[in-house]
Coordinates of C-alpha atoms in Angstrom, one line a residue:
M30 CA -156.1 -172.3 219.7
V31 CA -155.2 -174.3 216.7
N32 CA -156.7 -177.7 216.5
N33 CA -153.7 -179.9 215.8
N34 CA -156.0 -182.7 214.8
N35 CA -157.5 -180.4 212.0
P36 CA -155.2 -180.6 209.0
L37 CA -157.0 -177.7 207.2
A38 CA -156.6 -175.4 210.2
K39 CA -153.0 -176.4 210.5
R40 CA -152.4 -175.5 206.9
R41 CA -154.0 -172.1 207.2
Y42 CA -151.8 -171.3 210.3
V43 CA -148.6 -172.2 208.4
I44 CA -149.7 -170.0 205.4
A45 CA -150.5 -167.1 207.7
A46 CA -147.1 -167.4 209.5
I47 CA -145.3 -167.5 206.1
A48 CA -147.2 -164.4 205.0
V49 CA -146.3 -162.6 208.1
I50 CA -142.6 -163.5 207.8
V51 CA -142.6 -162.4 204.1
V52 CA -144.2 -159.0 205.0
L53 CA -141.7 -158.5 207.9
V54 CA -138.7 -159.3 205.6
Y55 CA -140.1 -156.9 202.9
L56 CA -140.6 -154.2 205.5
F57 CA -137.1 -154.7 206.8
Q58 CA -135.6 -154.6 203.3
L59 CA -137.5 -151.5 202.5
Y60 CA -136.3 -149.8 205.7
N61 CA -132.8 -150.9 205.0
L62 CA -132.9 -149.5 201.5
Q63 CA -134.5 -146.2 202.3
L64 CA -132.9 -145.4 205.6
M65 CA -129.7 -147.5 205.9
S66 CA -128.4 -148.1 202.3
P67 CA -126.0 -145.4 201.1
Q68 CA -126.4 -146.6 197.6
Y69 CA -130.2 -146.2 197.7
R70 CA -130.0 -142.8 199.3
H71 CA -127.4 -141.8 196.6
Y72 CA -129.7 -142.9 193.8
A73 CA -132.8 -141.3 195.4
D74 CA -130.9 -138.1 196.1
S75 CA -129.6 -138.1 192.6
N76 CA -133.1 -138.4 191.2
A77 CA -134.2 -135.3 193.2
F78 CA -131.0 -133.2 192.7
L79 CA -128.7 -132.5 189.9
R80 CA -125.2 -131.6 191.1
R81 CA -123.1 -129.7 188.5
T82 CA -119.4 -129.3 189.1
L83 CA -118.2 -125.8 188.7
Y84 CA -114.6 -125.8 187.6
P85 CA -112.2 -123.1 188.8
A86 CA -110.1 -121.0 186.5
R87 CA -106.5 -122.3 186.5
G88 CA -104.0 -119.7 187.9
A89 CA -102.4 -117.4 185.3
I90 CA -98.6 -117.2 185.0
Y91 CA -96.6 -114.0 184.6
D92 CA -92.9 -113.3 183.9
R93 CA -90.9 -111.2 186.4
N94 CA -91.9 -107.9 184.7
G95 CA -95.6 -108.7 184.8
K96 CA -96.0 -109.9 181.2
L97 CA -98.8 -112.5 180.9
L98 CA -97.4 -115.8 179.8
V99 CA -100.2 -118.3 180.4
Y100 CA -103.9 -117.6 180.6
N101 CA -107.2 -119.4 180.1
R102 CA -109.9 -119.4 177.5
P103 CA -113.3 -120.9 177.9
T104 CA -114.0 -124.5 176.7
Y105 CA -117.0 -126.7 177.3
D106 CA -117.8 -130.3 178.1
V107 CA -120.8 -132.3 177.0
M108 CA -122.4 -134.1 180.0
M109 CA -125.0 -136.9 179.9
V110 CA -127.4 -138.1 182.6
V111 CA -128.3 -141.5 181.2
R112 CA -131.5 -141.9 183.3
E113 CA -132.9 -138.7 181.8
M114 CA -132.1 -139.6 178.2
K115 CA -134.9 -140.3 175.8
Q116 CA -135.0 -141.1 172.1
F117 CA -133.5 -138.2 170.0
D118 CA -132.0 -137.7 166.6
T119 CA -128.5 -139.2 167.1
L120 CA -127.4 -138.2 163.6
D121 CA -128.3 -134.6 164.3
F122 CA -126.5 -134.7 167.6
C123 CA -123.4 -136.1 165.9
R124 CA -123.5 -133.4 163.2
T125 CA -123.8 -130.7 165.8
L126 CA -120.7 -132.0 167.5
N127 CA -118.9 -132.7 164.2
I128 CA -118.3 -136.4 165.0
D129 CA -119.4 -139.5 163.1
I130 CA -121.8 -142.2 164.5
E131 CA -118.9 -144.5 165.1
R132 CA -117.2 -141.9 167.3
F133 CA -120.5 -141.4 169.2
H134 CA -120.7 -145.1 170.0
I135 CA -117.0 -145.2 171.2
L136 CA -117.5 -142.2 173.4
N137 CA -120.7 -143.6 174.8
A138 CA -119.1 -147.0 175.5
D139 CA -116.1 -145.4 177.2
M140 CA -118.4 -143.3 179.4
R141 CA -120.4 -146.4 180.6
D142 CA -117.3 -148.5 181.1
R143 CA -116.7 -148.7 184.8
R144 CA -113.1 -149.7 184.2
K145 CA -112.4 -146.5 182.4
N146 CA -114.9 -144.5 184.4
P147 CA -115.1 -145.9 187.9
G148 CA -117.5 -143.2 189.1
Y149 CA -120.1 -144.0 186.4
S150 CA -123.7 -143.7 187.5
S151 CA -126.8 -143.4 185.3
Y152 CA -128.2 -140.9 187.8
T153 CA -125.4 -138.4 187.8
P154 CA -123.9 -136.2 185.0
Q155 CA -121.2 -138.1 183.2
L156 CA -118.6 -136.7 180.8
F157 CA -119.3 -137.7 177.2
M158 CA -117.1 -135.3 175.2
S159 CA -114.7 -132.6 176.3
Q160 CA -113.2 -129.4 174.9
L161 CA -115.8 -127.9 172.7
D162 CA -114.8 -124.5 171.5
V163 CA -117.1 -121.4 171.6
E164 CA -118.5 -122.0 168.1
E165 CA -119.3 -125.7 168.9
Y166 CA -120.8 -124.7 172.2
G167 CA -123.1 -122.2 170.4
L168 CA -124.3 -124.7 167.9
L169 CA -125.1 -127.3 170.7
Q170 CA -126.7 -124.7 173.0
E171 CA -129.2 -123.8 170.2
K172 CA -130.3 -127.4 169.9
L173 CA -130.0 -128.5 173.5
Y174 CA -133.8 -128.7 173.9
K175 CA -133.8 -131.5 171.3
F176 CA -131.5 -133.7 173.4
P177 CA -132.9 -134.6 176.8
G178 CA -130.3 -135.7 179.4
I179 CA -127.6 -133.6 177.7
Y180 CA -126.0 -130.8 179.6
I181 CA -123.1 -128.4 178.9
Q182 CA -120.4 -127.8 181.6
G183 CA -118.0 -124.9 181.3
R184 CA -114.2 -125.3 181.8
T185 CA -111.1 -123.5 180.7
E186 CA -108.1 -124.3 178.4
R187 CA -104.6 -123.1 178.6
Q188 CA -103.4 -120.5 176.2
Y189 CA -100.0 -118.9 175.6
N190 CA -98.8 -115.4 174.6
Y191 CA -95.3 -116.5 173.7
P192 CA -93.9 -119.5 171.7
N193 CA -91.2 -120.0 174.3
M194 CA -90.5 -121.8 177.6
G195 CA -92.4 -125.0 176.7
L196 CA -90.2 -127.1 179.0
V197 CA -90.3 -124.7 181.9
L198 CA -94.1 -124.0 181.7
G199 CA -95.0 -127.6 181.0
Y200 CA -98.4 -128.8 179.9
V201 CA -101.7 -130.1 181.2
A202 CA -103.5 -133.2 180.0
E203 CA -106.2 -135.7 181.0
V204 CA -105.6 -137.2 184.4
D205 CA -104.7 -140.9 184.5
Q206 CA -106.2 -143.7 186.7
N207 CA -103.3 -143.7 189.1
K208 CA -103.8 -140.0 189.9
I209 CA -107.5 -140.5 190.3
A210 CA -106.9 -143.4 192.7
T211 CA -104.4 -141.3 194.9
D212 CA -106.1 -137.9 194.9
P213 CA -109.9 -137.6 195.4
Y214 CA -109.9 -134.2 193.8
Y215 CA -109.8 -135.7 190.3
V216 CA -112.4 -137.5 188.3
R217 CA -112.3 -139.0 184.8
K218 CA -111.4 -136.5 182.1
D219 CA -110.2 -133.9 184.5
Y220 CA -107.0 -132.1 183.5
V221 CA -103.8 -132.0 185.6
G222 CA -100.3 -130.6 185.2
K223 CA -98.0 -133.2 183.6
S224 CA -94.7 -131.4 183.5
G225 CA -92.9 -128.1 184.2
I226 CA -94.5 -125.5 186.5
E227 CA -97.9 -126.9 185.6
L228 CA -96.9 -130.1 187.5
S229 CA -94.7 -128.8 190.3
H230 CA -97.2 -126.1 191.2
E231 CA -100.4 -128.1 190.4
V232 CA -102.0 -127.6 193.8
D233 CA -101.4 -123.8 193.5
L234 CA -102.7 -123.6 190.0
R235 CA -105.7 -125.9 190.0
G236 CA -107.8 -124.0 192.6
E237 CA -110.9 -125.6 194.2
K238 CA -113.9 -127.0 192.5
G239 CA -117.4 -125.6 193.3
V240 CA -120.8 -127.3 193.0
E241 CA -124.2 -126.1 192.0
I242 CA -127.2 -128.1 193.2
L243 CA -130.3 -128.0 191.0
L244 CA -133.7 -129.4 192.0
R245 CA -135.5 -131.8 189.6
D246 CA -139.1 -133.0 189.4
A247 CA -140.4 -136.6 189.2
H248 CA -139.7 -136.5 185.4
G249 CA -136.1 -135.4 185.9
R250 CA -136.7 -131.8 184.6
V251 CA -134.7 -129.1 186.3
Q252 CA -136.9 -126.8 188.3
G253 CA -134.3 -124.4 189.5
R254 CA -131.6 -124.0 192.2
Y255 CA -132.2 -126.0 195.4
E256 CA -133.1 -123.6 198.3
E257 CA -132.0 -120.7 196.1
G258 CA -128.4 -121.8 196.0
A259 CA -128.0 -121.9 199.8
H260 CA -126.0 -125.2 199.5
D261 CA -124.0 -124.2 196.4
K262 CA -120.2 -123.8 196.7
A263 CA -118.5 -121.3 194.4
P264 CA -115.2 -122.4 192.8
V265 CA -112.0 -120.9 194.0
S266 CA -109.6 -119.9 191.2
G267 CA -106.1 -121.1 191.3
K268 CA -103.2 -118.9 192.5
D269 CA -101.5 -116.7 189.9
L270 CA -97.8 -117.3 189.7
T271 CA -95.1 -114.7 188.9
L272 CA -91.8 -116.2 187.6
G273 CA -88.3 -115.0 188.1
I274 CA -87.8 -115.5 184.4
D275 CA -87.6 -112.5 182.0
I276 CA -89.5 -113.6 178.9
D277 CA -87.5 -111.3 176.6
L278 CA -84.2 -112.7 177.9
Q279 CA -85.6 -116.3 177.6
A280 CA -86.8 -115.7 174.0
Y281 CA -83.4 -114.3 173.1
G282 CA -81.6 -117.3 174.6
E283 CA -83.8 -119.7 172.6
K284 CA -83.0 -117.7 169.5
L285 CA -79.3 -118.0 170.1
M286 CA -79.6 -121.8 170.6
H287 CA -81.4 -122.3 167.3
N288 CA -80.1 -125.4 165.6
K289 CA -78.0 -126.3 168.6
V290 CA -78.4 -128.8 171.5
G291 CA -77.7 -127.7 175.0
A292 CA -78.8 -125.2 177.7
I293 CA -78.5 -121.7 179.1
V294 CA -79.2 -121.0 182.8
M295 CA -79.0 -117.5 184.4
I296 CA -79.6 -117.0 188.1
D297 CA -79.9 -113.9 190.4
P298 CA -77.2 -114.8 193.0
K299 CA -78.9 -112.6 195.6
T300 CA -82.2 -114.5 195.6
G301 CA -81.7 -117.8 193.6
E302 CA -84.4 -116.6 191.2
I303 CA -83.9 -118.2 187.8
L304 CA -83.8 -115.4 185.2
C305 CA -83.5 -117.6 182.1
M306 CA -83.6 -121.3 181.6
V307 CA -83.2 -122.4 178.0
S308 CA -83.1 -126.1 176.9
A309 CA -82.5 -126.7 173.2
P310 CA -84.2 -127.9 171.3
T311 CA -87.5 -127.0 172.8
Y312 CA -91.1 -126.6 171.6
D313 CA -93.9 -124.1 171.3
P314 CA -96.2 -124.8 174.3
V315 CA -99.3 -124.3 172.2
L316 CA -98.5 -127.7 170.5
L317 CA -99.6 -129.5 173.6
T318 CA -103.0 -127.9 174.0
G319 CA -106.3 -128.4 172.3
K320 CA -108.4 -131.6 171.7
S321 CA -106.9 -134.9 172.7
S322 CA -106.4 -136.1 169.1
N323 CA -104.2 -133.0 168.2
F324 CA -102.4 -133.2 171.5
S325 CA -101.6 -136.9 171.1
A326 CA -100.3 -136.5 167.5
N327 CA -98.0 -133.6 168.5
F328 CA -96.8 -135.4 171.6
R329 CA -95.9 -138.5 169.6
Q330 CA -93.9 -136.4 167.2
L331 CA -92.0 -134.6 169.9
E332 CA -91.4 -137.8 171.8
S333 CA -90.0 -139.6 168.7
N334 CA -87.7 -136.8 167.7
P335 CA -84.1 -138.1 168.1
Y336 CA -83.0 -134.8 169.5
K337 CA -85.4 -135.2 172.4
P338 CA -87.1 -131.8 172.6
L339 CA -89.1 -133.1 175.7
L340 CA -85.8 -133.6 177.6
H341 CA -85.2 -130.6 179.9
R342 CA -81.4 -130.5 179.5
A343 CA -81.0 -127.6 181.9
I344 CA -82.0 -129.7 184.9
A345 CA -82.0 -133.3 183.5
G346 CA -79.0 -133.3 181.2
A347 CA -75.9 -134.7 183.0
Y348 CA -72.5 -133.7 181.5
P349 CA -68.9 -133.6 182.5
P350 CA -68.5 -130.0 183.7
G351 CA -64.9 -129.9 182.4
S352 CA -62.7 -127.0 183.5
T353 CA -65.7 -125.1 185.0
F354 CA -65.1 -127.6 187.8
K355 CA -61.7 -126.2 188.6
P356 CA -62.8 -123.2 190.8
A357 CA -64.5 -125.7 193.1
Q358 CA -61.3 -127.8 193.3
G359 CA -59.2 -124.9 194.2
L360 CA -61.6 -123.8 196.9
I361 CA -61.4 -127.3 198.5
F362 CA -57.6 -127.5 198.3
L363 CA -57.3 -124.1 200.0
Q364 CA -59.8 -124.8 202.7
E365 CA -58.2 -128.2 203.6
G366 CA -54.7 -126.6 203.6
I367 CA -53.5 -128.7 200.7
I368 CA -52.3 -125.6 198.9
T369 CA -52.0 -121.9 199.7
T370 CA -52.5 -119.0 197.4
Q371 CA -48.7 -119.1 196.8
T372 CA -48.4 -122.8 196.1
H373 CA -46.8 -123.2 192.6
Y374 CA -46.9 -126.3 190.4
S375 CA -45.2 -126.9 187.1
C376 CA -46.8 -127.7 183.7
Y377 CA -45.0 -128.9 180.6
G378 CA -47.9 -129.3 178.2
G379 CA -49.4 -131.8 180.5
Y380 CA -49.3 -133.5 184.0
P381 CA -45.6 -134.6 184.3
P382 CA -46.1 -137.6 186.7
L383 CA -48.2 -139.4 184.2
G384 CA -46.1 -138.6 181.2
G385 CA -48.1 -135.5 180.2
R386 CA -51.5 -136.9 180.7
P387 CA -53.9 -135.2 180.8
G388 CA -52.5 -132.8 178.3
C389 CA -52.5 -129.0 178.6
H390 CA -52.0 -126.0 176.3
P391 CA -49.0 -123.7 176.4
H392 CA -48.8 -121.1 179.2
G393 CA -46.3 -119.8 181.8
S394 CA -45.0 -122.3 184.3
P395 CA -44.7 -122.8 187.2
L396 CA -47.8 -121.0 188.4
S397 CA -50.0 -120.5 191.5
L398 CA -53.8 -120.9 191.8
Q399 CA -54.9 -117.5 190.4
P400 CA -53.1 -117.8 187.1
A401 CA -53.9 -121.5 187.0
L402 CA -57.6 -120.5 186.9
A403 CA -57.0 -117.8 184.4
T404 CA -55.1 -120.1 182.0
S405 CA -57.1 -123.2 182.9
C406 CA -54.0 -125.3 183.7
N407 CA -54.9 -129.0 183.9
S408 CA -51.6 -129.9 185.6
Y409 CA -52.2 -127.6 188.6
F410 CA -55.4 -129.3 189.6
C411 CA -54.0 -132.8 189.0
Y412 CA -51.2 -131.9 191.4
G413 CA -53.7 -130.6 193.9
L414 CA -55.9 -133.6 193.8
N415 CA -52.9 -136.0 194.1
A416 CA -51.6 -133.9 197.1
M417 CA -54.9 -134.2 198.9
L418 CA -55.6 -137.9 198.2
S419 CA -52.0 -138.9 199.0
N420 CA -51.8 -136.9 202.3
R421 CA -51.4 -139.5 205.1
T422 CA -50.8 -136.9 207.7
K423 CA -54.3 -135.5 207.4
Y424 CA -56.3 -138.5 206.1
E425 CA -55.9 -142.1 207.1
S426 CA -56.5 -143.4 203.5
T427 CA -57.1 -142.4 200.0
G428 CA -60.7 -143.2 200.4
A429 CA -61.1 -141.1 203.5
A430 CA -59.5 -138.1 201.7
L431 CA -61.8 -138.6 198.7
D432 CA -64.9 -138.7 201.0
V433 CA -63.9 -135.4 202.6
W434 CA -63.4 -134.0 199.1
R435 CA -66.8 -135.3 198.0
D436 CA -68.5 -133.8 201.1
Y437 CA -67.2 -130.3 200.1
M438 CA -68.5 -130.8 196.5
V439 CA -71.9 -131.6 197.8
K440 CA -71.9 -128.4 199.8
L441 CA -70.9 -126.6 196.6
G442 CA -74.1 -127.9 195.0
Y443 CA -72.9 -131.0 193.2
G444 CA -73.9 -134.7 193.4
Y445 CA -77.5 -134.2 194.6
K446 CA -80.6 -132.5 193.3
L447 CA -80.5 -128.8 194.2
G448 CA -84.3 -128.8 194.7
V449 CA -85.4 -126.5 191.9
D450 CA -89.2 -126.1 191.8
L451 CA -89.4 -128.1 188.6
P452 CA -90.0 -131.9 188.1
F453 CA -87.5 -134.4 186.8
E454 CA -84.3 -132.8 188.0
Q455 CA -81.3 -135.1 187.9
R456 CA -78.5 -135.2 190.6
G457 CA -75.4 -135.7 188.5
L458 CA -72.6 -137.7 190.0
I459 CA -69.8 -137.0 192.5
P460 CA -68.2 -140.4 193.3
N461 CA -67.2 -141.4 196.8
S462 CA -64.7 -144.0 198.0
K463 CA -67.2 -146.8 197.9
F464 CA -67.9 -146.1 194.3
Y465 CA -64.3 -146.6 193.3
T466 CA -63.8 -149.6 195.5
N467 CA -66.6 -151.2 193.6
I468 CA -65.0 -150.3 190.3
F469 CA -61.5 -151.4 191.2
K470 CA -62.2 -155.0 192.3
S471 CA -58.8 -155.4 193.8
G472 CA -59.6 -152.5 196.1
R473 CA -56.3 -150.9 195.2
W474 CA -56.6 -147.4 193.7
N475 CA -55.0 -144.0 194.2
A476 CA -55.2 -140.4 192.9
H477 CA -53.6 -141.3 189.6
S478 CA -56.2 -144.0 189.0
I479 CA -58.9 -141.3 189.0
I480 CA -56.9 -138.3 188.0
S481 CA -59.4 -137.1 185.4
I482 CA -61.8 -136.0 188.1
A483 CA -59.3 -133.3 188.9
I484 CA -60.4 -131.5 185.7
G485 CA -64.1 -132.2 185.8
Q486 CA -63.9 -135.3 183.6
G487 CA -64.1 -139.1 184.2
E488 CA -66.9 -140.1 186.4
I489 CA -68.0 -136.5 187.3
S490 CA -71.3 -135.3 185.9
A491 CA -73.4 -132.2 186.5
T492 CA -76.4 -130.4 185.2
P493 CA -76.2 -127.0 183.6
L494 CA -78.2 -125.7 186.6
Q495 CA -75.6 -127.0 189.0
I496 CA -72.8 -125.4 187.0
A497 CA -74.7 -122.0 187.0
N498 CA -75.3 -122.4 190.7
L499 CA -71.6 -122.8 191.4
G500 CA -71.2 -119.4 189.6
A501 CA -73.9 -118.0 192.0
M502 CA -72.1 -119.3 195.0
I503 CA -68.7 -117.9 193.9
A504 CA -70.4 -114.6 193.2
N505 CA -71.8 -114.6 196.7
R506 CA -68.4 -115.5 198.1
G507 CA -69.5 -118.7 199.8
Y508 CA -73.3 -119.3 199.8
Y509 CA -76.3 -119.8 197.5
Y510 CA -80.1 -119.9 197.6
T511 CA -81.8 -122.9 196.1
P512 CA -82.5 -121.9 192.4
H513 CA -86.2 -121.5 191.8
V514 CA -88.4 -120.5 188.9
V515 CA -91.4 -119.1 190.7
K516 CA -90.8 -115.8 192.3
E517 CA -94.2 -115.1 193.9
R518 CA -97.4 -117.1 194.7
K519 CA -100.4 -114.8 194.8
G520 CA -101.8 -114.8 198.3
A521 CA -99.2 -117.1 199.7
P522 CA -95.6 -116.9 200.8
L523 CA -92.7 -118.5 198.9
D524 CA -91.6 -121.8 200.5
E525 CA -88.8 -121.2 202.9
A526 CA -86.7 -123.7 201.1
Y527 CA -86.1 -121.0 198.5
T528 CA -85.2 -118.3 201.0
T529 CA -82.7 -120.3 203.1
R530 CA -79.0 -119.7 202.6
H531 CA -76.8 -122.8 201.9
E532 CA -73.3 -122.3 203.2
S533 CA -70.2 -123.8 201.5
G534 CA -68.2 -124.2 204.7
I535 CA -65.3 -122.5 202.9
N536 CA -63.7 -119.3 204.1
R537 CA -64.5 -116.1 202.2
E538 CA -60.9 -115.2 201.6
Y539 CA -60.5 -118.3 199.4
F540 CA -63.5 -117.2 197.3
D541 CA -61.7 -113.8 196.8
V542 CA -58.7 -115.4 195.2
T543 CA -61.0 -117.6 193.1
V544 CA -62.9 -114.5 191.9
A545 CA -59.6 -112.9 191.0
G546 CA -58.6 -115.9 189.0
M547 CA -61.9 -115.9 187.1
R548 CA -61.6 -112.2 186.5
D549 CA -58.1 -112.7 185.0
A550 CA -59.6 -115.5 182.8
V551 CA -61.8 -112.8 181.2
T552 CA -59.2 -110.1 180.9
M553 CA -56.1 -112.1 179.9
G554 CA -57.0 -115.8 179.9
T555 CA -59.2 -118.4 178.2
C556 CA -62.4 -116.4 178.0
R557 CA -61.3 -113.0 176.8
G558 CA -64.2 -113.2 174.4
I559 CA -66.7 -112.2 177.2
N560 CA -64.7 -109.2 178.3
L561 CA -67.4 -106.4 178.4
S562 CA -65.3 -103.7 180.1
P563 CA -66.0 -100.9 180.8
L564 CA -69.7 -101.8 180.7
V565 CA -69.4 -104.5 183.4
D566 CA -66.6 -106.6 185.0
V567 CA -67.4 -110.2 184.1
C568 CA -65.7 -113.1 185.9
G569 CA -65.7 -116.5 184.1
K570 CA -64.4 -119.9 183.5
T571 CA -64.4 -121.9 180.2
G572 CA -64.7 -125.6 179.9
T573 CA -64.2 -128.2 177.2
S574 CA -66.3 -131.2 178.2
Q575 CA -64.9 -134.4 176.7
N576 CA -67.5 -136.4 174.9
P577 CA -66.9 -140.0 173.9
H578 CA -69.7 -139.9 171.4
G579 CA -68.5 -137.1 169.2
D580 CA -67.1 -133.6 169.4
D581 CA -66.5 -132.2 172.8
H582 CA -69.1 -130.0 174.5
S583 CA -68.5 -126.3 174.9
V584 CA -69.1 -124.9 178.4
F585 CA -68.9 -121.5 180.1
M586 CA -69.6 -120.5 183.7
G587 CA -69.4 -117.0 185.2
F588 CA -71.1 -114.0 186.8
A589 CA -71.2 -110.2 186.7
P590 CA -70.4 -107.7 187.9
K591 CA -67.4 -108.8 189.9
D592 CA -68.5 -106.7 192.8
D593 CA -72.2 -106.6 193.7
P594 CA -73.1 -109.5 191.3
Q595 CA -76.5 -109.4 189.6
V596 CA -76.3 -112.5 187.5
A597 CA -74.6 -115.9 187.3
I598 CA -74.7 -117.9 184.0
A599 CA -73.9 -121.3 182.6
V600 CA -73.9 -122.1 178.9
L601 CA -73.4 -125.6 177.5
V602 CA -73.5 -126.4 173.8
E603 CA -73.3 -130.1 172.9
N604 CA -70.6 -130.9 170.4
G605 CA -69.6 -127.2 170.5
R606 CA -65.9 -128.1 171.0
F607 CA -63.9 -125.5 172.9
G608 CA -65.6 -123.4 175.6
A609 CA -64.3 -120.2 173.9
T610 CA -65.7 -121.2 170.5
N611 CA -69.5 -121.3 171.2
A612 CA -70.3 -121.1 174.9
V613 CA -68.4 -117.8 175.5
P614 CA -69.9 -115.9 172.5
I615 CA -73.4 -117.0 173.6
A616 CA -72.7 -116.0 177.2
R617 CA -71.4 -112.6 175.9
L618 CA -74.6 -111.9 174.0
M619 CA -76.8 -113.0 176.9
M620 CA -74.9 -110.7 179.3
Q621 CA -75.3 -107.8 176.9
K622 CA -79.0 -108.5 176.6
F623 CA -79.3 -108.7 180.4
F624 CA -77.4 -105.5 181.2
M625 CA -78.3 -103.4 178.2
G626 CA -81.6 -104.8 176.9
E627 CA -80.1 -104.9 173.4
I628 CA -77.0 -105.9 171.4
P629 CA -74.7 -103.0 170.5
E630 CA -74.1 -102.4 166.8
S631 CA -70.5 -103.6 167.2
D632 CA -71.6 -107.1 168.2
Q633 CA -74.6 -107.6 165.9
W634 CA -72.3 -109.5 163.5
L635 CA -71.7 -111.9 166.3
E636 CA -75.4 -112.3 167.0
T637 CA -76.0 -113.1 163.4
T638 CA -73.2 -115.6 163.3
I639 CA -74.3 -117.4 166.4
V640 CA -78.0 -117.5 165.3
N641 CA -77.1 -119.0 161.9
R642 CA -74.5 -121.4 163.3
A643 CA -75.8 -125.0 163.2
I644 CA -73.9 -127.1 165.7
Q645 CA -76.2 -130.1 165.1
P646 CA -77.9 -131.0 161.8
S647 CA -80.8 -128.7 161.3
W648 CA -83.3 -131.4 160.1
Y649 CA -84.5 -132.0 163.7
L650 CA -86.4 -128.7 163.5
R651 CA -88.2 -129.9 160.4
N652 CA -89.3 -133.0 162.4
L653 CA -91.0 -130.9 165.0
P654 CA -94.8 -130.7 164.7
S655 CA -96.0 -127.8 162.5
L656 CA -97.2 -124.8 164.5
P657 CA -100.7 -123.4 164.1
P658 CA -100.9 -119.8 162.8
K659 CA -100.7 -117.1 165.4
N660 CA -103.8 -115.0 165.9

C-alpha cells in the first residue's frame, strides 16, 4: 500500500510507474522493429546477405538463312555498397576507371539521389558506373582489394556483324523512370529495347534475371554462398529470334538506295514474312551502342539530320500511292458490279467530264480494265469512281457509296495499321464520308469534288509496307498474311496473328483479270523496264506520286512469278519523278538479286548507274556520325 499522506513514497511510486511504462514502450518498439517492421527486416537481412543480380544474355538475332546479325559481348558494371565503404584512394580509383574526380562526384551523387535512383539503399549494391570493357574490368579487378564496398557485376552489350538494318533491328538504351514505374523487372541503369525488333520483342529478348545470395559476417565481408547456393536463381537467357529478312538482299537494297530517300519492301506472299525492308537514309546500328556519352552524341547527330535517318519510312512514311492504287480500285468496281471486264471508257489525254483533268498520257481509247491497268489510264478509274459514287440504284447517297468503297479498301490493307511486328507503324489515310462532310462545310460534295482519289492522290496516303502488301494480296488472288519481320522465336510459337489469313471479300476471278493487266504493264505497258522474261514472269504497276513540296515520288508495286508467286515488292523513291525512271530499275535489280543471287553482266551498267544516282543532295550522308573502324 502506498501511503498517500507520504509525499516521498508517492513520488517514488510515480517514478517507478514511469520507468515501467518507458521499458514497456521500448520493448514494444524493439519487437515492432525486429519482428513487424519490413524496413528493419530488410536492413538486417541486407547486412547478413549480399544479393547480386545475375543478368541474362539477351537473345541473339539471325537472318532467314541462319547468319548471325546481333550478338552479345561481355561488359561490366561497377557496384557500390555504401555501408561497407571505408576510406580508400579516390584518385587511384578514378585513374583505374579513367574518369576525373569531378565525374566521380557526379556519379556518386546520382547514385545516392532517390529521385534518380528510387531504389537506393546504403545496404544493397547500387550501380555506380556501367559498361566497362574487358580491359577496364581487368584493371579494376586487379585493384579491387583496395576498394572496400566496390563490386563488379557482369552484363552484356549488343554487337552487330553487319552495318545494315539499323531501323529494323533497333537499339537498346538505359531504361527511363516511366518504364521502371510500370514494369517491376527494371531498375535504374538497366537496358531496354527502344526501337525496332529490340523494342517490339523486348520480352522475348531480355530473358529473366537471376540472383546469387552471398553470406556476410558482422564486418560486411563476404564469407561465401548462402547455404551453398540453395536459394540462388540462375538467369534465363532471352529467346533467339530468326528473321524473315535475307541480310544479303537487305544490304543490296540499302546499296541501291544510297543517296536517295525512300523505301523498299519485299514480302513472301505465301507467309507474310518480310524478306527485305529498306528505309533510306538509315544508319549503322553500331552507332547506337557503347557508353552513354558516345551513344548520346551519335543519337543527337542522327536526330538532328534533316533527312531523318531515324524515321522508318517503310512503315511510318505516308505517301500518296499514285497509280499503284489503281488495281485496288478496279477490284472494287468489279466486285460491286459498277463495271465488268468488258466495260470500256474513253480517254482523250485526260478525264473528259472535267475538261481533261486529271490529265493522262497518249494511249489507245476507248479501253477496258485490263489495258487500262497496263497503260495506267487515269480517265478509266475516274469514270469508275464517278459511276460508283453516283449510283443511286445501289447506294442511297454519295456518302453511303464512299463508305462501301472505303470498307473494301480497309480489307485490302489500307487505312489502318497492318500490325507488323515493329513499333511506330502509321496507318495512312482512306477517307470516309464523314471526313468529306467536315471538309465541305456546305455538306454538298460529289465524285468530281474528290476525283483525285480515283488515281491514288488527294487525301489518300499509304505506307510502302501497305503498297507491298497489296502486291502480296493480288499475288495470292484475294488474301494476305499480316507482314512480319520475325520468322521464328526459339522455344515458342509464332503469334497466330501472323499465321491467320485476311480475306479481301473480292472474287478470285476479278483478281485474275487484275493480274493479267499487271502482267501486260510489264510486257507492253508502263513498266517494261522490269520485264525479266524468260527468267521470271513479273507483274507490276508503276506510280507517280504527286508531291506538293518538290518533284513527284517514283513508285512501283509488283510480284513474281505470275503463277506460284514467291515475292511481292514495293519501291518508293522520294522526288524520283516517274515510276519508270527510278522505282522500276531498282525493283528490277532487287528481283534479279532475289531470284539469281547476283546481277547478270548485261545489267551491271544499270546497277552502277542506280548506285551512283543521287536523287537527294548527298551532303546528308556527310552529316551522319562517323563510323568506328571495323574489327
